[in-house]
PDB file of C-alpha atoms in Angstrom:
ATOM      1  CA  MET Q 124      21.948   0.073   8.303  1.00 58.00           C
ATOM      2  CA  ALA Q 125      20.836  -0.916  12.480  1.00 50.00           C
ATOM      3  CA  THR Q 126      18.500  -4.312  12.465  1.00 56.00           C
ATOM      4  CA  ASP Q 127      16.714  -3.683  16.117  1.00 66.00           C
ATOM      5  CA  LYS Q 128      13.866  -2.821  17.072  1.00 75.00           C
ATOM      6  CA  ASN Q 129      14.195   0.555  17.110  1.00 82.00           C
ATOM      7  CA  ILE Q 130      15.118   1.254  13.849  1.00 93.00           C
ATOM      8  CA  LYS Q 131      13.334   4.601  12.442  1.00 96.00           C
ATOM      9  CA  ILE Q 132      10.991   3.100   9.499  1.00 97.00           C
ATOM     10  CA  LEU Q 133       9.330   5.752   6.787  1.00 98.00           C
ATOM     11  CA  ILE Q 134       6.083   4.516   5.056  1.00 98.00           C
ATOM     12  CA  VAL Q 135       5.422   6.054   2.072  1.00 98.00           C
ATOM     13  CA  ASP Q 136       1.524   6.030   0.346  1.00 95.00           C
ATOM     14  CA  ASP Q 137      -1.281   7.574  -0.304  1.00 91.00           C
ATOM     15  CA  SER Q 138      -3.548   4.892   0.565  1.00 89.00           C
ATOM     16  CA  LEU Q 139      -4.637   5.677   4.414  1.00 90.00           C
ATOM     17  CA  ILE Q 140      -5.236   2.394   4.961  1.00 91.00           C
ATOM     18  CA  ALA Q 141      -1.394   0.626   2.970  1.00 91.00           C
ATOM     19  CA  ARG Q 142      -0.426   2.872   5.864  1.00 94.00           C
ATOM     20  CA  ARG Q 143      -1.953   1.367   8.896  1.00 92.00           C
ATOM     21  CA  PHE Q 144      -1.570  -2.368   8.019  1.00 92.00           C
ATOM     22  CA  ILE Q 145       1.883  -1.746   7.614  1.00 94.00           C
ATOM     23  CA  ARG Q 146       2.124  -0.014  10.252  1.00 94.00           C
ATOM     24  CA  VAL Q 147       0.155  -2.357  12.546  1.00 92.00           C
ATOM     25  CA  TYR Q 148       2.281  -5.098  10.789  1.00 92.00           C
ATOM     26  CA  LEU Q 149       5.261  -3.278  11.427  1.00 95.00           C
ATOM     27  CA  GLY Q 150       4.306  -3.386  15.562  1.00 93.00           C
ATOM     28  CA  LYS Q 151       3.783  -7.006  15.274  1.00 90.00           C
ATOM     29  CA  MET Q 152       7.892  -7.690  15.106  1.00 93.00           C
ATOM     30  CA  GLN Q 153       8.137  -5.136  17.825  1.00 94.00           C
ATOM     31  CA  ILE Q 154       9.019  -2.008  15.407  1.00 95.00           C
ATOM     32  CA  THR Q 155       7.145   1.685  16.524  1.00 95.00           C
ATOM     33  CA  ASN Q 156       9.554   3.740  15.729  1.00 96.00           C
ATOM     34  CA  VAL Q 157       7.428   4.098  12.906  1.00 97.00           C
ATOM     35  CA  VAL Q 158       6.649   7.771  10.369  1.00 98.00           C
ATOM     36  CA  GLU Q 159       4.432   8.022   7.261  1.00 98.00           C
ATOM     37  CA  ALA Q 160       3.788  10.064   4.895  1.00 98.00           C
ATOM     38  CA  PRO Q 161       0.708  10.323   2.128  1.00 96.00           C
ATOM     39  CA  ASN Q 162       3.068  11.179  -0.853  1.00 96.00           C
ATOM     40  CA  VAL Q 163       7.061  11.803  -1.726  1.00 97.00           C
ATOM     41  CA  ARG Q 164       6.634  15.979  -0.935  1.00 96.00           C
ATOM     42  CA  THR Q 165       6.045  14.723   2.848  1.00 97.00           C
ATOM     43  CA  ALA Q 166       8.503  12.222   2.742  1.00 98.00           C
ATOM     44  CA  PHE Q 167      11.360  14.054   2.271  1.00 97.00           C
ATOM     45  CA  LYS Q 168      10.488  16.582   5.011  1.00 97.00           C
ATOM     46  CA  GLU Q 169       9.708  13.546   6.664  1.00 98.00           C
ATOM     47  CA  LEU Q 170      13.908  12.527   5.337  1.00 98.00           C
ATOM     48  CA  ASN Q 171      15.139  15.993   5.900  1.00 97.00           C
ATOM     49  CA  LYS Q 172      14.303  15.417   9.801  1.00 97.00           C
ATOM     50  CA  GLY Q 173      16.785  12.705   9.814  1.00 95.00           C
ATOM     51  CA  GLY Q 174      17.447   9.225  11.325  1.00 95.00           C
ATOM     52  CA  ILE Q 175      15.718   7.351   8.440  1.00 97.00           C
ATOM     53  CA  ASP Q 176      16.852   3.579   8.737  1.00 96.00           C
ATOM     54  CA  LEU Q 177      14.472   1.825   6.139  1.00 97.00           C
ATOM     55  CA  ILE Q 178      12.048   3.514   3.383  1.00 98.00           C
ATOM     56  CA  LEU Q 179       9.078   1.277   2.948  1.00 98.00           C
ATOM     57  CA  SER Q 180       7.358   2.907  -0.524  1.00 97.00           C
ATOM     58  CA  ASP Q 181       4.345   2.378  -2.688  1.00 94.00           C
ATOM     59  CA  TRP Q 182       5.240   2.432  -6.171  1.00 92.00           C
ATOM     60  CA  SER Q 183       1.967   3.678  -8.440  1.00 86.00           C
ATOM     61  CA  MET Q 184       0.622   7.877  -6.290  1.00 86.00           C
ATOM     62  CA  PRO Q 185      -0.390  10.303  -7.615  1.00 83.00           C
ATOM     63  CA  GLY Q 186       1.996  12.803  -7.817  1.00 88.00           C
ATOM     64  CA  THR Q 187       5.482  11.854  -8.329  1.00 93.00           C
ATOM     65  CA  SER Q 188       5.770   8.010  -8.478  1.00 93.00           C
ATOM     66  CA  GLY Q 189       7.487   5.577  -5.634  1.00 95.00           C
ATOM     67  CA  LEU Q 190      10.011   5.272  -8.645  1.00 95.00           C
ATOM     68  CA  ALA Q 191      10.355   9.180  -9.160  1.00 97.00           C
ATOM     69  CA  PHE Q 192      11.084   9.113  -5.568  1.00 98.00           C
ATOM     70  CA  LEU Q 193      14.212   6.474  -4.874  1.00 98.00           C
ATOM     71  CA  LYS Q 194      15.480   7.749  -8.143  1.00 97.00           C
ATOM     72  CA  THR Q 195      15.900  11.146  -5.683  1.00 97.00           C
ATOM     73  CA  VAL Q 196      16.475   9.567  -3.148  1.00 98.00           C
ATOM     74  CA  ARG Q 197      19.172   7.470  -4.969  1.00 97.00           C
ATOM     75  CA  ASN Q 198      20.544  10.809  -6.640  1.00 97.00           C
ATOM     76  CA  ASP Q 199      21.023  12.585  -2.986  1.00 97.00           C
ATOM     77  CA  GLU Q 200      24.079  12.666  -1.049  1.00 97.00           C
ATOM     78  CA  ASN Q 201      22.597  12.729   2.825  1.00 96.00           C
ATOM     79  CA  PHE Q 202      19.703   9.279   1.968  1.00 97.00           C
ATOM     80  CA  LYS Q 203      21.096   7.625  -0.939  1.00 96.00           C
ATOM     81  CA  ASN Q 204      22.653   5.061   1.342  1.00 95.00           C
ATOM     82  CA  ILE Q 205      18.575   4.412   2.950  1.00 96.00           C
ATOM     83  CA  PRO Q 206      17.530   1.094   2.283  1.00 96.00           C
ATOM     84  CA  PHE Q 207      14.844   1.217   0.292  1.00 97.00           C
ATOM     85  CA  VAL Q 208      11.472  -0.924  -0.321  1.00 97.00           C
ATOM     86  CA  MET Q 209       9.172  -0.805  -2.678  1.00 95.00           C
ATOM     87  CA  VAL Q 210       5.761  -1.992  -1.447  1.00 92.00           C
ATOM     88  CA  THR Q 211       3.685  -2.254  -4.324  1.00 86.00           C
ATOM     89  CA  ALA Q 212       1.452  -3.497  -6.841  1.00 78.00           C
ATOM     90  CA  GLU Q 213       2.876  -3.467 -10.022  1.00 72.00           C
ATOM     91  CA  GLY Q 214       4.363  -6.781 -10.260  1.00 72.00           C
ATOM     92  CA  LEU Q 215       5.414  -6.844 -14.362  1.00 74.00           C
ATOM     93  CA  LYS Q 216       8.422  -7.626 -14.741  1.00 77.00           C
ATOM     94  CA  GLY Q 217       9.562  -4.343 -16.121  1.00 82.00           C
ATOM     95  CA  SER Q 218       8.314  -2.564 -13.255  1.00 85.00           C
ATOM     96  CA  ILE Q 219      10.604  -5.004 -10.931  1.00 88.00           C
ATOM     97  CA  ALA Q 220      13.920  -4.355 -13.775  1.00 91.00           C
ATOM     98  CA  GLU Q 221      13.327  -1.064 -13.649  1.00 92.00           C
ATOM     99  CA  ALA Q 222      13.008  -0.598 -10.027  1.00 93.00           C
ATOM    100  CA  PHE Q 223      16.066  -2.826  -9.972  1.00 93.00           C
ATOM    101  CA  ASN Q 224      17.421  -0.918 -12.040  1.00 95.00           C
ATOM    102  CA  ALA Q 225      17.177   2.234 -10.518  1.00 95.00           C
ATOM    103  CA  GLY Q 226      18.407   0.742  -7.097  1.00 96.00           C
ATOM    104  CA  VAL Q 227      15.936  -0.496  -4.870  1.00 96.00           C
ATOM    105  CA  THR Q 228      16.994  -2.489  -2.179  1.00 96.00           C
ATOM    106  CA  HIS Q 229      14.061  -5.065  -2.127  1.00 95.00           C
ATOM    107  CA  TYR Q 230      10.221  -5.845  -3.338  1.00 92.00           C
ATOM    108  CA  ILE Q 231       7.418  -6.321  -2.186  1.00 93.00           C
ATOM    109  CA  LEU Q 232       3.922  -7.388  -3.899  1.00 89.00           C
ATOM    110  CA  LYS Q 233       0.765  -6.334  -2.694  1.00 84.00           C
ATOM    111  CA  PRO Q 234      -1.909  -7.322  -1.309  1.00 81.00           C
ATOM    112  CA  TYR Q 235      -0.234  -9.492   1.188  1.00 86.00           C
ATOM    113  CA  THR Q 236      -0.543 -11.355   4.086  1.00 85.00           C
ATOM    114  CA  TYR Q 237       1.220 -10.330   7.552  1.00 89.00           C
ATOM    115  CA  GLU Q 238       3.749 -13.511   7.219  1.00 90.00           C
ATOM    116  CA  THR Q 239       4.526 -12.371   3.303  1.00 91.00           C
ATOM    117  CA  PHE Q 240       5.513  -8.930   5.020  1.00 93.00           C
ATOM    118  CA  ARG Q 241       7.296  -9.904   8.212  1.00 93.00           C
ATOM    119  CA  LYS Q 242       9.037 -12.908   5.854  1.00 94.00           C
ATOM    120  CA  GLU Q 243       9.761  -9.912   3.532  1.00 93.00           C
ATOM    121  CA  ILE Q 244      11.952  -7.549   6.002  1.00 94.00           C
ATOM    122  CA  GLU Q 245      13.489 -10.175   7.555  1.00 93.00           C
ATOM    123  CA  THR Q 246      14.811 -11.065   4.836  1.00 93.00           C
ATOM    124  CA  VAL Q 247      16.162  -7.278   4.077  1.00 92.00           C
ATOM    125  CA  PHE Q 248      17.196  -7.214   7.405  1.00 91.00           C
ATOM    126  CA  LYS Q 249      19.986  -9.831   7.270  1.00 89.00           C
ATOM    127  CA  ASN Q 250      20.804  -9.435   3.669  1.00 88.00           C
ATOM    128  CA  GLU Q 251      21.694  -5.543   5.494  1.00 85.00           C
ATOM    129  CA  ARG Q 252      23.530  -7.164   7.793  1.00 82.00           C
ATOM    130  CA  ARG Q 253      25.611  -8.946   5.190  1.00 79.00           C
ATOM    131  CA  ARG Q 254      26.186  -5.521   3.957  1.00 73.00           C
TER     132      ARG Q 254
ATOM    133  CA  MET E  77     -19.236 -14.606  10.815  1.00 55.00           C
ATOM    134  CA  ILE E  78     -16.736 -14.104   8.123  1.00 77.00           C
ATOM    135  CA  PHE E  79     -14.931 -11.245   9.278  1.00 86.00           C
ATOM    136  CA  LYS E  80     -13.249 -13.487  11.899  1.00 87.00           C
ATOM    137  CA  GLU E  81     -11.494 -15.275   9.059  1.00 86.00           C
ATOM    138  CA  LEU E  82     -10.483 -12.860   7.160  1.00 86.00           C
ATOM    139  CA  ALA E  83      -8.746 -11.471   9.935  1.00 89.00           C
ATOM    140  CA  LYS E  84      -7.076 -14.568  10.127  1.00 86.00           C
ATOM    141  CA  ASN E  85      -5.853 -14.387   6.037  1.00 82.00           C
ATOM    142  CA  THR E  86      -4.269 -11.112   7.111  1.00 84.00           C
ATOM    143  CA  GLY E  87      -2.562 -11.488  10.399  1.00 82.00           C
ATOM    144  CA  LEU E  88      -4.771  -9.400  12.235  1.00 86.00           C
ATOM    145  CA  ASP E  89      -6.586 -10.198  15.839  1.00 86.00           C
ATOM    146  CA  GLU E  90     -10.208  -9.890  14.812  1.00 89.00           C
ATOM    147  CA  ASP E  91     -10.847  -5.804  16.962  1.00 89.00           C
ATOM    148  CA  GLU E  92      -8.281  -4.178  14.967  1.00 88.00           C
ATOM    149  CA  PHE E  93      -9.780  -5.970  11.589  1.00 92.00           C
ATOM    150  CA  LEU E  94     -12.690  -4.816  12.583  1.00 93.00           C
ATOM    151  CA  GLU E  95     -11.352  -1.436  13.110  1.00 92.00           C
ATOM    152  CA  MET E  96      -9.652  -2.033   9.682  1.00 93.00           C
ATOM    153  CA  VAL E  97     -12.899  -2.440   8.263  1.00 95.00           C
ATOM    154  CA  GLU E  98     -14.684   0.877   9.635  1.00 94.00           C
ATOM    155  CA  LEU E  99     -11.350   2.945   8.475  1.00 93.00           C
ATOM    156  CA  PHE E 100     -12.308   0.543   4.170  1.00 95.00           C
ATOM    157  CA  LEU E 101     -16.008   1.437   4.709  1.00 96.00           C
ATOM    158  CA  GLU E 102     -14.978   5.193   5.146  1.00 94.00           C
ATOM    159  CA  VAL E 103     -12.260   5.661   2.499  1.00 93.00           C
ATOM    160  CA  GLY E 104     -14.279   2.405  -0.152  1.00 95.00           C
ATOM    161  CA  SER E 105     -17.167   5.056   0.041  1.00 95.00           C
ATOM    162  CA  SER E 106     -15.118   8.610  -0.730  1.00 95.00           C
ATOM    163  CA  ASP E 107     -12.982   6.540  -3.373  1.00 95.00           C
ATOM    164  CA  LEU E 108     -15.678   4.885  -4.768  1.00 97.00           C
ATOM    165  CA  ASN E 109     -17.461   8.755  -5.251  1.00 97.00           C
ATOM    166  CA  LYS E 110     -14.219   9.916  -6.637  1.00 97.00           C
ATOM    167  CA  LEU E 111     -14.657   6.893  -9.443  1.00 98.00           C
ATOM    168  CA  GLN E 112     -18.291   7.794 -10.404  1.00 98.00           C
ATOM    169  CA  THR E 113     -17.573  11.263 -10.828  1.00 98.00           C
ATOM    170  CA  ALA E 114     -14.411  10.601 -12.873  1.00 98.00           C
ATOM    171  CA  ILE E 115     -15.990   7.984 -15.108  1.00 97.00           C
ATOM    172  CA  ASP E 116     -19.167  10.522 -15.787  1.00 97.00           C
ATOM    173  CA  GLU E 117     -16.406  13.403 -16.396  1.00 97.00           C
ATOM    174  CA  GLU E 118     -14.738  10.693 -18.519  1.00 97.00           C
ATOM    175  CA  ASN E 119     -11.377  11.368 -17.058  1.00 97.00           C
ATOM    176  CA  VAL E 120      -9.134   8.021 -17.563  1.00 97.00           C
ATOM    177  CA  GLN E 121      -6.342   9.556 -15.196  1.00 94.00           C
ATOM    178  CA  GLU E 122      -8.765  10.158 -12.053  1.00 95.00           C
ATOM    179  CA  VAL E 123     -10.693   6.868 -13.049  1.00 97.00           C
ATOM    180  CA  ILE E 124      -7.276   5.239 -12.990  1.00 94.00           C
ATOM    181  CA  GLU E 125      -6.424   6.699  -9.634  1.00 91.00           C
ATOM    182  CA  ALA E 126      -9.904   5.992  -7.709  1.00 94.00           C
ATOM    183  CA  ALA E 127      -9.677   2.458  -8.982  1.00 95.00           C
ATOM    184  CA  HIS E 128      -6.194   1.713  -8.027  1.00 91.00           C
ATOM    185  CA  SER E 129      -6.998   3.622  -4.579  1.00 90.00           C
ATOM    186  CA  ILE E 130      -9.302   0.865  -4.217  1.00 94.00           C
ATOM    187  CA  THR E 131      -7.855  -1.717  -5.484  1.00 91.00           C
ATOM    188  CA  GLY E 132      -5.032  -1.533  -2.956  1.00 88.00           C
ATOM    189  CA  ALA E 133      -7.301  -0.975  -0.088  1.00 91.00           C
ATOM    190  CA  SER E 134      -9.260  -4.244  -0.787  1.00 93.00           C
ATOM    191  CA  GLY E 135      -5.936  -6.181  -1.835  1.00 88.00           C
ATOM    192  CA  ASN E 136      -4.707  -5.647   1.594  1.00 87.00           C
ATOM    193  CA  MET E 137      -8.143  -6.173   3.580  1.00 91.00           C
ATOM    194  CA  GLY E 138      -8.443  -9.047   1.772  1.00 89.00           C
ATOM    195  CA  PHE E 139     -11.580  -8.470  -0.112  1.00 93.00           C
ATOM    196  CA  MET E 140     -10.655  -9.753  -3.260  1.00 92.00           C
ATOM    197  CA  GLU E 141     -14.394  -9.785  -4.941  1.00 95.00           C
ATOM    198  CA  ILE E 142     -13.969  -5.903  -5.092  1.00 97.00           C
ATOM    199  CA  PHE E 143     -10.254  -6.076  -5.376  1.00 94.00           C
ATOM    200  CA  GLU E 144     -11.239  -7.757  -9.094  1.00 95.00           C
ATOM    201  CA  LEU E 145     -13.533  -5.209  -9.940  1.00 98.00           C
ATOM    202  CA  ALA E 146     -12.154  -2.509  -9.211  1.00 97.00           C
ATOM    203  CA  LYS E 147      -8.362  -3.759 -10.974  1.00 94.00           C
ATOM    204  CA  GLY E 148     -10.844  -4.644 -13.843  1.00 97.00           C
ATOM    205  CA  VAL E 149     -11.704  -0.687 -14.266  1.00 98.00           C
ATOM    206  CA  GLU E 150      -8.134   0.601 -13.610  1.00 95.00           C
ATOM    207  CA  VAL E 151      -6.177  -1.633 -16.055  1.00 94.00           C
ATOM    208  CA  LYS E 152      -8.676  -1.011 -18.655  1.00 97.00           C
ATOM    209  CA  ALA E 153      -8.330   3.121 -17.861  1.00 97.00           C
ATOM    210  CA  ARG E 154      -5.106   2.041 -18.226  1.00 94.00           C
ATOM    211  CA  GLU E 155      -5.492   1.236 -22.275  1.00 96.00           C
ATOM    212  CA  ASP E 156      -7.513   3.941 -22.169  1.00 97.00           C
ATOM    213  CA  SER E 157     -11.334   2.286 -21.502  1.00 97.00           C
ATOM    214  CA  LEU E 158     -13.792   2.734 -19.431  1.00 97.00           C
ATOM    215  CA  ASP E 159     -16.222  -0.232 -20.832  1.00 96.00           C
ATOM    216  CA  GLY E 160     -17.658  -1.903 -17.683  1.00 96.00           C
ATOM    217  CA  ALA E 161     -16.807   0.793 -15.226  1.00 97.00           C
ATOM    218  CA  ALA E 162     -20.102   2.038 -14.013  1.00 97.00           C
ATOM    219  CA  GLU E 163     -21.366  -1.249 -13.913  1.00 97.00           C
ATOM    220  CA  ALA E 164     -18.360  -2.257 -11.722  1.00 98.00           C
ATOM    221  CA  VAL E 165     -18.986   0.719  -9.292  1.00 98.00           C
ATOM    222  CA  LYS E 166     -22.702  -0.221  -9.080  1.00 98.00           C
ATOM    223  CA  SER E 167     -21.160  -3.844  -8.406  1.00 98.00           C
ATOM    224  CA  ILE E 168     -18.734  -2.155  -5.803  1.00 98.00           C
ATOM    225  CA  LYS E 169     -21.054  -0.314  -4.262  1.00 97.00           C
ATOM    226  CA  GLU E 170     -23.623  -3.315  -3.292  1.00 97.00           C
ATOM    227  CA  LYS E 171     -20.127  -5.063  -1.517  1.00 96.00           C
ATOM    228  CA  LEU E 172     -19.838  -2.244   0.845  1.00 96.00           C
ATOM    229  CA  ASP E 173     -23.186  -1.356   1.414  1.00 96.00           C
ATOM    230  CA  LEU E 174     -23.513  -5.647   2.036  1.00 94.00           C
ATOM    231  CA  ILE E 175     -19.612  -5.203   4.131  1.00 95.00           C
ATOM    232  CA  ALA E 176     -21.496  -1.963   5.970  1.00 94.00           C
ATOM    233  CA  GLU E 177     -24.809  -4.110   6.987  1.00 94.00           C
ATOM    234  CA  THR E 178     -22.425  -7.343   8.525  1.00 90.00           C
ATOM    235  CA  LEU E 179     -20.742  -4.761  10.854  1.00 86.00           C
ATOM    236  CA  ARG E 180     -23.264  -3.877  12.570  1.00 82.00           C
TER     237      ARG E 180
END
């Protein structure tokens, strides 16, 4: 995964506020190549356009959940290697384990501050560089 | 001013945060109406979705009283109970009104 400031990030969250916060936080990290999707259907449209380097997805969304989205991405030849970060309030141990079993790259628990968010995203970049 | 402290917590500039408060009030009122309707219709799934939306947004903003109220409704609804949901909606509405007044 490219980890410079030009990486393209897809934010998937049904909440406009949550998407806006992530966009602003990424902006503070000088990451501005960001696209948004309010649901999984739109997320796939964005993925199909190409060039997505990292997915940040909510778990609990009306319609297809973030977990189902993750599983579909991991089973798709074109997208299976894209790092997938779950940004969610689903903090139950069982849920976290389920996401990791499904191949999630990293997990960020809501609610979070900018500092927490920044550290978590930097951890993702660091881990990806090691791969 | 209370927003200054909250803005600091979220890591946003005060202006950025105030814009977000306006957005939150808009989305929050709409979600709260959805929640009220869902409660009236005893539609548990929609109660969960509307309450979850409020939980997420208020958590982002750092409006923790609203977060706790909405979370309470969401958790109970997931257990198929709407006990206390109507009261929680009333309290959330009061808090949204207070935020709107403070913003003016």
